Tab-separated table of C-alpha atoms in Angstrom:
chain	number	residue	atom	x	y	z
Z	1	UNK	CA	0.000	0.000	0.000
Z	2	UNK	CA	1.764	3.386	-1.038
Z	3	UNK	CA	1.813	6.181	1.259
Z	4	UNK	CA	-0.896	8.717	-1.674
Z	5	UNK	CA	-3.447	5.608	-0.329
Z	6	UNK	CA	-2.719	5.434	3.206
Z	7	UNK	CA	-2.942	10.054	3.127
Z	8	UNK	CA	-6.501	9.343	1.413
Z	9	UNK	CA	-7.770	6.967	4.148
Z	10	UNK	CA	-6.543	9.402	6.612
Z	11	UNK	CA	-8.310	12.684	4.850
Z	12	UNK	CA	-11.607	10.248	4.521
Z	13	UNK	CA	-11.603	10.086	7.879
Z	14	UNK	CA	-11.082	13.522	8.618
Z	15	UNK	CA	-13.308	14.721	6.778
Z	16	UNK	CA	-16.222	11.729	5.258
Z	17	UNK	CA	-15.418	13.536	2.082
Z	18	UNK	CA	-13.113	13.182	-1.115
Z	19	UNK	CA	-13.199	14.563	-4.891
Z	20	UNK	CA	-14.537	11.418	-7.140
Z	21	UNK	CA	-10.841	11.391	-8.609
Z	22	UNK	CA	-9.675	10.490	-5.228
Z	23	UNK	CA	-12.321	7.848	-4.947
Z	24	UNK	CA	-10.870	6.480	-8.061
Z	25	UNK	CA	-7.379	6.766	-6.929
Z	26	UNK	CA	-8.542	4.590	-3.389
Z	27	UNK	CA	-10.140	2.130	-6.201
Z	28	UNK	CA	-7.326	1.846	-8.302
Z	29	UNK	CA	-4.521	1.665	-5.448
Z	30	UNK	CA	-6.634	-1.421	-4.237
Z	31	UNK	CA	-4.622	-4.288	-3.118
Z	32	UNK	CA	-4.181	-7.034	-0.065
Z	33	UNK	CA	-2.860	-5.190	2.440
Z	34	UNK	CA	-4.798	-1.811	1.529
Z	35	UNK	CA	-7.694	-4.046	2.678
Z	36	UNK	CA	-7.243	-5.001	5.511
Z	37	UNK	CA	-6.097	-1.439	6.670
Z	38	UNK	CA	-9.277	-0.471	5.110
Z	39	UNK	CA	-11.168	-2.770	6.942
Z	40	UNK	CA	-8.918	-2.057	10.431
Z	41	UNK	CA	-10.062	1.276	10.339
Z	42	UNK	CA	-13.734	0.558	9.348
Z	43	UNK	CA	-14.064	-2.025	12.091
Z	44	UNK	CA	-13.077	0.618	14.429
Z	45	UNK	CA	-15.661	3.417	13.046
Z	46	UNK	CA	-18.532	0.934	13.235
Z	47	UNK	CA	-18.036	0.034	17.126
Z	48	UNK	CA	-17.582	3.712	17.683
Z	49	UNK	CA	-21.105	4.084	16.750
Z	50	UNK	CA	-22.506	0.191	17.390
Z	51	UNK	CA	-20.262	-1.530	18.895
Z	52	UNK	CA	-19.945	-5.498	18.159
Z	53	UNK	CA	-23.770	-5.456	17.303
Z	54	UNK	CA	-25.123	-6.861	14.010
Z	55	UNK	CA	-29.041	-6.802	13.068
Z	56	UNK	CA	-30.679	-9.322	11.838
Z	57	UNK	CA	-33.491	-8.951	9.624
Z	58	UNK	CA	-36.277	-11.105	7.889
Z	59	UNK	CA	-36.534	-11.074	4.782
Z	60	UNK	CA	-39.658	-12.187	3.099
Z	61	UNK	CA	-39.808	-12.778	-0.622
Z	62	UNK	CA	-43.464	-12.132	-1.857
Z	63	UNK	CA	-42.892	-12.409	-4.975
Z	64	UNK	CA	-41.014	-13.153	-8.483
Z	65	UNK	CA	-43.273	-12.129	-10.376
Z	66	UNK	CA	-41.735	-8.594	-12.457
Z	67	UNK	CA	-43.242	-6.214	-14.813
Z	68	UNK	CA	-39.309	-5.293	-15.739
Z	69	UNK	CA	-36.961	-6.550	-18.227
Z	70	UNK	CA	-33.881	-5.524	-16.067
Z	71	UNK	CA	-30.655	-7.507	-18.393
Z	72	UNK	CA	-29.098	-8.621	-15.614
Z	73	UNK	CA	-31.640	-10.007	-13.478
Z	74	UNK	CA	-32.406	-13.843	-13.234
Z	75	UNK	CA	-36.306	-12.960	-12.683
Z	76	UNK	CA	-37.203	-10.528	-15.492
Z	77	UNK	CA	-40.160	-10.436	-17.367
Z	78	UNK	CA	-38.696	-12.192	-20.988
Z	79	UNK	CA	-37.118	-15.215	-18.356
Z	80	UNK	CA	-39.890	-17.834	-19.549
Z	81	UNK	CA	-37.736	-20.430	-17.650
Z	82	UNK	CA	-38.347	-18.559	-14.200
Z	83	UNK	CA	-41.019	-20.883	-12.453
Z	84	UNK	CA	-43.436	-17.489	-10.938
Z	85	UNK	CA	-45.056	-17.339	-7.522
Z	86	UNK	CA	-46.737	-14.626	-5.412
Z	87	UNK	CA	-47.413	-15.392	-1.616
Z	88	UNK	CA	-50.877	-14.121	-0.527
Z	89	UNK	CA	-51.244	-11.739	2.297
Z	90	UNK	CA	-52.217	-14.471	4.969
Z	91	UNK	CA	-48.525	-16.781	3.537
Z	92	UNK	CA	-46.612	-12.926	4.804
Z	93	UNK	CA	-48.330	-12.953	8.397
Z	94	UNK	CA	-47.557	-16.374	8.873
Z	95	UNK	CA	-44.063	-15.534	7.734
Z	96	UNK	CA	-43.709	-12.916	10.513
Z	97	UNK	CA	-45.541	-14.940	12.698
Z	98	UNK	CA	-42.720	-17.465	12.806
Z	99	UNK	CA	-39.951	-15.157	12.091
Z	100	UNK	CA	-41.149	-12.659	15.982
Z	101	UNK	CA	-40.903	-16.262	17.238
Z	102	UNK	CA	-37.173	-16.479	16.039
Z	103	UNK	CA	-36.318	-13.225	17.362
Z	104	UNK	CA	-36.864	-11.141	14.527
Z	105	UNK	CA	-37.852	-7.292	15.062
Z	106	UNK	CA	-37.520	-6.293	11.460
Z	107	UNK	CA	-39.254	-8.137	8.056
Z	108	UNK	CA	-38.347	-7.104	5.024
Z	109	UNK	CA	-40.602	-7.332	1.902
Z	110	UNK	CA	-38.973	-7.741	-1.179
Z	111	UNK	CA	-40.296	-8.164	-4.748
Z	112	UNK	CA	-40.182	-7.709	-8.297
Z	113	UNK	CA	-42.196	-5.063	-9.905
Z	114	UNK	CA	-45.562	-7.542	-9.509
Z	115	UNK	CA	-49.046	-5.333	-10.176
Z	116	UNK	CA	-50.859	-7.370	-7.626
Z	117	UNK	CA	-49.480	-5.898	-4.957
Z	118	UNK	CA	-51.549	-2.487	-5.138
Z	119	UNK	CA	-51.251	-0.276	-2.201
Z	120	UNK	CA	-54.644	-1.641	-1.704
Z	121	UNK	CA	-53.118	-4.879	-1.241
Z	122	UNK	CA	-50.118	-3.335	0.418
Z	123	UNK	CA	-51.637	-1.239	2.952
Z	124	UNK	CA	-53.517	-3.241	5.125
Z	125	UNK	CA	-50.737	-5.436	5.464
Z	126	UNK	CA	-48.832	-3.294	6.864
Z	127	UNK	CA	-51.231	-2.224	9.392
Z	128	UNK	CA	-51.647	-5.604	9.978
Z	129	UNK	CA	-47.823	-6.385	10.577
Z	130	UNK	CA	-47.549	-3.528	12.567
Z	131	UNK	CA	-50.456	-4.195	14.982
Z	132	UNK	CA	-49.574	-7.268	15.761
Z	133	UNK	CA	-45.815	-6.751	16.132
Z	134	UNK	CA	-45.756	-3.242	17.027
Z	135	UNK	CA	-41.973	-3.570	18.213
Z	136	UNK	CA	-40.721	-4.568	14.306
Z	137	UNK	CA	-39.871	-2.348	11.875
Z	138	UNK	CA	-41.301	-3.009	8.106
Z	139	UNK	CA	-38.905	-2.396	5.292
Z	140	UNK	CA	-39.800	-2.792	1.845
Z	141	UNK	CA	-38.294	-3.384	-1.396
Z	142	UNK	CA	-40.220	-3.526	-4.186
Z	143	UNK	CA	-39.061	-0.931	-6.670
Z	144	UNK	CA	-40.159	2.116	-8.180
Z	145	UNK	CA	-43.537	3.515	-7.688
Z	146	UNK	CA	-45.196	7.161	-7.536
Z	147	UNK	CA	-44.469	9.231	-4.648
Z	148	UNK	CA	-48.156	9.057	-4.024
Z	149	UNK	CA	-47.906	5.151	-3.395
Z	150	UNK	CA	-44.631	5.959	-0.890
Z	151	UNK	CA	-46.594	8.180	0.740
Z	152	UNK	CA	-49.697	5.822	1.342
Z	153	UNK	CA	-47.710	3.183	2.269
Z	154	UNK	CA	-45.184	5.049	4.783
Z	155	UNK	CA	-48.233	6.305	6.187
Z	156	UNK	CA	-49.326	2.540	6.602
Z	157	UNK	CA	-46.597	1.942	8.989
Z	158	UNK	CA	-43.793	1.627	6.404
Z	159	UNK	CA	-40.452	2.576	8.471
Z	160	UNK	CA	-37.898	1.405	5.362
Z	161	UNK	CA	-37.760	1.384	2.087
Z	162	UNK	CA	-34.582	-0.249	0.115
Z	163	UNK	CA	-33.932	0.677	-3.649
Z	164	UNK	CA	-30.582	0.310	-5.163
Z	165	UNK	CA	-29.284	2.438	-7.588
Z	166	UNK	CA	-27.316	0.205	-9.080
Z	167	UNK	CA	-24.842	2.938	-10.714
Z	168	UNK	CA	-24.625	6.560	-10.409
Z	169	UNK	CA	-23.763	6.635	-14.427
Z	170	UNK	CA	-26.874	7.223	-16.251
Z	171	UNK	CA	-24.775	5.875	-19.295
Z	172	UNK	CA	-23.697	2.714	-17.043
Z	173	UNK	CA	-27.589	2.507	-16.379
Z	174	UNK	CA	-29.078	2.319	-19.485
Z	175	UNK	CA	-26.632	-0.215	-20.378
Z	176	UNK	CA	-28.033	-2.606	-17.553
Z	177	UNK	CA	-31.856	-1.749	-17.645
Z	178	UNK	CA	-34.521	-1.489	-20.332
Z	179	UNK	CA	-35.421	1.709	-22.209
Z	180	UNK	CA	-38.722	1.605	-20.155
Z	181	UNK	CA	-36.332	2.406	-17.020
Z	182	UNK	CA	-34.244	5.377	-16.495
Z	183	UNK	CA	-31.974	6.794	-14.391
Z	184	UNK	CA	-33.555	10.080	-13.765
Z	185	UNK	CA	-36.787	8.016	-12.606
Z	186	UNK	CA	-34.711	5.849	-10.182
Z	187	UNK	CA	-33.196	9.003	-8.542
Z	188	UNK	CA	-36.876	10.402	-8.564
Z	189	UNK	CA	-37.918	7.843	-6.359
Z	190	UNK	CA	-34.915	8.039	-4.149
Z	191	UNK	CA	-35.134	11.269	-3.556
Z	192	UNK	CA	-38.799	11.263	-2.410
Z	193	UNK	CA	-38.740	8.552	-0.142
Z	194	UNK	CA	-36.035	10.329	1.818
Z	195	UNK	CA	-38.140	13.451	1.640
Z	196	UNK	CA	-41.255	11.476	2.904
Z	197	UNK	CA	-39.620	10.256	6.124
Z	198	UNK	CA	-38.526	6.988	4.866
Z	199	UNK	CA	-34.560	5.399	5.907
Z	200	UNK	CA	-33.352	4.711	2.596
Z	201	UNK	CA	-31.133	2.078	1.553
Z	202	UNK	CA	-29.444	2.857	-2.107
Z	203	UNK	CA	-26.752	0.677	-3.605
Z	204	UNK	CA	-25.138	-1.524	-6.157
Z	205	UNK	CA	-23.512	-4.250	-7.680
Z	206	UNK	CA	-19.475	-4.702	-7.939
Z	207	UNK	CA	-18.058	-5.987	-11.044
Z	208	UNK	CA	-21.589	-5.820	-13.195
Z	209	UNK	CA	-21.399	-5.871	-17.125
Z	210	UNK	CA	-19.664	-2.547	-17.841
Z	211	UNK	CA	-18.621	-1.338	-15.175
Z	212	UNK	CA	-15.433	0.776	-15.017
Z	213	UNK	CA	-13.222	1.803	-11.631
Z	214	UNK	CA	-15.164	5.481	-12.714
Z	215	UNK	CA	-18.589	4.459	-12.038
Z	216	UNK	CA	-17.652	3.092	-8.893
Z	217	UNK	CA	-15.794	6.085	-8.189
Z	218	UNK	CA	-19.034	7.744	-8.939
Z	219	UNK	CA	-21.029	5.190	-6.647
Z	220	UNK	CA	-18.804	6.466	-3.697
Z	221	UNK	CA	-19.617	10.199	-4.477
Z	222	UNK	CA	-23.322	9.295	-4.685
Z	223	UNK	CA	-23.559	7.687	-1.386
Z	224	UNK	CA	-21.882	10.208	0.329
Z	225	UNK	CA	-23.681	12.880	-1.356
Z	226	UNK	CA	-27.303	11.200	-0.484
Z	227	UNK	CA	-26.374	10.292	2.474
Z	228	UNK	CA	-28.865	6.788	2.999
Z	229	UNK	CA	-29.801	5.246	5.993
Z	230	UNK	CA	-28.802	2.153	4.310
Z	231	UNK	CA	-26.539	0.978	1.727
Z	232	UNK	CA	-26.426	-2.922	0.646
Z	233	UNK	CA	-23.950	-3.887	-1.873
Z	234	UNK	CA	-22.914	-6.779	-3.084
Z	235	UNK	CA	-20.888	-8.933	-6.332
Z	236	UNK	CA	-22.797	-9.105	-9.148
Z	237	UNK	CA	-23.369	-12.947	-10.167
Z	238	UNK	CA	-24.439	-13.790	-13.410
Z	239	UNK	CA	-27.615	-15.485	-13.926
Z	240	UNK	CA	-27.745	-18.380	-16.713
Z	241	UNK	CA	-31.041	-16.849	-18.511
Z	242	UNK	CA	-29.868	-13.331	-18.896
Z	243	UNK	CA	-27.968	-11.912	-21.746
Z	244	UNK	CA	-25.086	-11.181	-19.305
Z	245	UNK	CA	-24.976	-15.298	-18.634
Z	246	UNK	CA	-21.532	-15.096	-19.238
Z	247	UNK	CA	-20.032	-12.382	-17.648
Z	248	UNK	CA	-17.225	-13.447	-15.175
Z	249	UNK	CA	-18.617	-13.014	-11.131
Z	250	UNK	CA	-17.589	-9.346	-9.498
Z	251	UNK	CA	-15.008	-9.892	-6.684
Z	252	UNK	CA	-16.163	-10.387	-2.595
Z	253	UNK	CA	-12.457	-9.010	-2.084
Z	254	UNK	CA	-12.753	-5.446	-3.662
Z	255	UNK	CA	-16.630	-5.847	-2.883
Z	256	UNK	CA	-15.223	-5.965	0.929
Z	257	UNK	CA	-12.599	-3.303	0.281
Z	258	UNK	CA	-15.657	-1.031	-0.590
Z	259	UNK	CA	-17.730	-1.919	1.966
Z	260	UNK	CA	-15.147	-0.389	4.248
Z	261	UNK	CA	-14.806	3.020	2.174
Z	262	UNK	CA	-18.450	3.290	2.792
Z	263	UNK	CA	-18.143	3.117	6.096
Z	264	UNK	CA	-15.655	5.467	6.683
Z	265	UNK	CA	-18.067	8.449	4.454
Z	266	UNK	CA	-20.580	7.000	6.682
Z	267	UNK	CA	-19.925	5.887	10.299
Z	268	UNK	CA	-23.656	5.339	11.594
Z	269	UNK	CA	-24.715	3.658	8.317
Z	270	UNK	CA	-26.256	0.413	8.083
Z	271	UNK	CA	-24.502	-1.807	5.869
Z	272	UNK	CA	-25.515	-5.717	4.814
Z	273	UNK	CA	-23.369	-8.227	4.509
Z	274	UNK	CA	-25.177	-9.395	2.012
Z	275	UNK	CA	-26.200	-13.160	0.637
Z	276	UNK	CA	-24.033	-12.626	-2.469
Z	277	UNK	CA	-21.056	-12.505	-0.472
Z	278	UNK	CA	-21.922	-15.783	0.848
Z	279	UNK	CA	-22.719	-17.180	-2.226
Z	280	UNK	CA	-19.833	-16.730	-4.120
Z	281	UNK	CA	-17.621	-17.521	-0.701
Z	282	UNK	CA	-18.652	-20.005	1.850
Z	283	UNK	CA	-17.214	-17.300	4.687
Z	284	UNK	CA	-18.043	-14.059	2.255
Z	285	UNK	CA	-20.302	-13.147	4.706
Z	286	UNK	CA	-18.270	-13.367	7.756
Z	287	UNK	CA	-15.501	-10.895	5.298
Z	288	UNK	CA	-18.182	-8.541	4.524
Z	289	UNK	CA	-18.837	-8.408	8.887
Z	290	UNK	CA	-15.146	-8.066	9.186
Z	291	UNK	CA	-14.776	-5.227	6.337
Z	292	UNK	CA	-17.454	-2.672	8.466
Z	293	UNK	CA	-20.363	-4.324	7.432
Z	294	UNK	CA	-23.061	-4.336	10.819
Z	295	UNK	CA	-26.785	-5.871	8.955
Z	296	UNK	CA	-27.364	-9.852	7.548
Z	297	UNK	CA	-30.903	-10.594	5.725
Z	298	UNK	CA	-31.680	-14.343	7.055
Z	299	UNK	CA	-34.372	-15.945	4.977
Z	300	UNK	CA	-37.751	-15.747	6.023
Z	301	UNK	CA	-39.596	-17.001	2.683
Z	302	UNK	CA	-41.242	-20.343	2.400
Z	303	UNK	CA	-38.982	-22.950	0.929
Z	304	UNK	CA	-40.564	-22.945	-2.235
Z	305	UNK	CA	-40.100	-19.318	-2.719
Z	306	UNK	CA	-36.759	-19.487	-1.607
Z	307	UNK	CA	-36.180	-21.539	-4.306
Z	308	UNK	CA	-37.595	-19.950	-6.915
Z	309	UNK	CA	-36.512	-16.153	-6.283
Z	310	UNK	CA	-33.102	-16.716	-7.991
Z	311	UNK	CA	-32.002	-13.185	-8.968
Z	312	UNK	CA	-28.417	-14.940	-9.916
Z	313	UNK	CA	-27.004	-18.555	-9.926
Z	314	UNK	CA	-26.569	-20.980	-7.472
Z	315	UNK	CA	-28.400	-18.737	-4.703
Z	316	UNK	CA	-27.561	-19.235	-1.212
Z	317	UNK	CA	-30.669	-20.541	0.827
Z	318	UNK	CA	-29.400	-23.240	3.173
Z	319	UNK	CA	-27.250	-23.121	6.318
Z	320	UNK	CA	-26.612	-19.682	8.345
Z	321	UNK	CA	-28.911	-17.965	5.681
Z	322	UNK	CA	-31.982	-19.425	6.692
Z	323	UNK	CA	-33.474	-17.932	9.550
Z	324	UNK	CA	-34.304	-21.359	10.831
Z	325	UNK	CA	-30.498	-21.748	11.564
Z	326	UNK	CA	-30.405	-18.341	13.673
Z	327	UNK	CA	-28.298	-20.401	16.104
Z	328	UNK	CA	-25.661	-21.413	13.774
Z	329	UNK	CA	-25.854	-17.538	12.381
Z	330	UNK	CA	-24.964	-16.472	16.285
Z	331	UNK	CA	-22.482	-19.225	16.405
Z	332	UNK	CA	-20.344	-17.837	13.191
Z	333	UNK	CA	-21.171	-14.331	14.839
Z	334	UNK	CA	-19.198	-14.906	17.779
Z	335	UNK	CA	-16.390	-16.704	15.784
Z	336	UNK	CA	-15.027	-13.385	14.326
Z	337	UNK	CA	-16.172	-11.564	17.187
Z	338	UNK	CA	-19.756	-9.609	16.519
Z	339	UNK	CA	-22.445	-10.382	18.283
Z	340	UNK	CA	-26.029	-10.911	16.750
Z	341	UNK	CA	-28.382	-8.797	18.224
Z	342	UNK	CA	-32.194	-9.158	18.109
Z	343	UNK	CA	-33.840	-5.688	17.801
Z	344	UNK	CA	-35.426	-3.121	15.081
Z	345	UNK	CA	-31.635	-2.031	14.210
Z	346	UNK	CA	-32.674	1.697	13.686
Z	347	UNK	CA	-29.836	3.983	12.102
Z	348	UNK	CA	-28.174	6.118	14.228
């Protein structure tokens, strides 16, 4: 590690600020031991502000079904090999039902783009959830909608709402998404869920088809410019029924070496260590804890779902990511020195 990368680490932590050509010089001047300095120094920010605590959360997987033709994505629209399912309101409840037995005091509802789940539909389930569990927080995740529908359903007891970026690069975003997307809608959206009230979890892939050391650079800039709640990145895996099917797998070490940057812009930032990770590594997660990272998404879902929901290859569903295995999630935990911790996880 030269001394220009160790003076940039220093100044980010001075400051939670660089230019995006120092971003790309921290990229660039990547290697081994910049890190694990990297990661020293994030490990240290993170128990300034939460000590050895990681949050769990449940995530729930409603449904596959997608109105979107995203390229990259193993569940869009044109995939006629993707086996669809949508759980019904009553499947979700019994979901949280078991998962506030576990321990759990945050579900997550995640989803393609599926037109059944109006905030007709939406709304009373989350007035549901939160009257019978009024000491969880409800995240969701299921993409872009009107700022009326954010509204209605933050007003239903929402507390969260993740949507990834996926790039800062309009250029970089056309390239993975379909001309009915655009970047200027996705950073509408953003935008006014943080104006709402929402905490807001952006983010992206590493190593996705594309992608250059200046989009990332520009990734770094974004985050610390927006300033989210939440931030949940992760490797991009290919996914055999895409168009991007044989794009090599983005890296869990620089993915880890930028999970660290992030949390040195952002100290009090929630940050996943997310099932990618673990995918592509069988201890990626434990890395990604070790690298700053504080949040892991245990798997709520029915098996079925699980099953089917395959965003990418070779999805990790069994062992420590199932929420049936909190125990051997706690056990791993303590291993490397964190310490699960069963509460809503707010951001500080």
């Amino acid at each position: 590690m030269t001394d220009r990368i160790r003076s940039l680490f220093n100044t980010l932590i001075k400051t939670r600020t660089l230019k995006v050509s120092e971003y790309k010089e921290l990229i660039e001047g990547y290697s081994p031991d910049a890190r694990e300095y990297a990661a020293a120094l994030a490990l240290l920010e993170k128990e300034k502000v939460y000590g050895k605590a990681v949050f769990i959360r449940g995530l729930i997987e409603i449904s596959n079904i997608c109105k979107n033709d995203c390229r990259y994505c193993g569940i869009r629209k044109s995939n006629h090999n993707c086996s669809r399912y949508r759980l019904t309101p009553e499947e979700i409840l019994l979901c949280c039902e078991r998962g506030h037995e576990l321990g759990f005091r945050t579900f997550v509802l995640q989803g393609g783009e599926d037109g059944y789940f109006t905030d007709g539909v939406l709304c009373p389930l989350i007035e549901e959830i939160k009257r019978r569990y009024p000491d969880c927080a409800v995240t969701l995740s299921l993409g872009e909608r009107s700022r009326e529908s954010y509204e209605k359903l933050y007003g239903a007891g929402a507390d969260r709402y993740l949507l990834r970026h996926e790039t800062a690069d309009p250029n970089h975003y056309a390239l993975l998404h379909p001309s009915s997307l655009s970047y200027s809608e996705r950073m509408r959206c953003l935008r006014d869920l943080k104006d709402i009230g929402y905490q807001v979890g952006c983010g992206f892939m590493v190593g996705s088809p594309g992608q250059t050391v200046d989009h990332l650079a520009k990734d770094l800039k974004f985050i610390e410019e927006f300033s989210p709640h939440m931030c949940g990145i992760g490797p991009f895996i290919p996914h055999k029924d895409t168009e991007y099917k044989d794009c090599s797998a983005g890296s869990v070490d620089l993915t880890c070496y930028l999970l660290s940057i992030i949390r040195l812009i952002k100290p009090a930032i929630l940050l996943p260590a997310t099932t990618a990770l673990g995918t592509l590594e069988e201890n990626g997660r434990e890395k990604g804890i070790l690298s700053g990272a504080n949040v892991v998404m245990p798997n709520l879902s029915p098996e079925d779902a699980k099953a089917k929901y395959t965003l990418y290859n070779n999805k990790l569903t069994k062992g420590a990511e199932s929420a049936e295995a909190l125990e051997l999630l706690k056990e791993k935990m303590a291993a490397i020195g964190a310490e699960i911790v069963c509460a809503r996880g707010d951001a500080k």
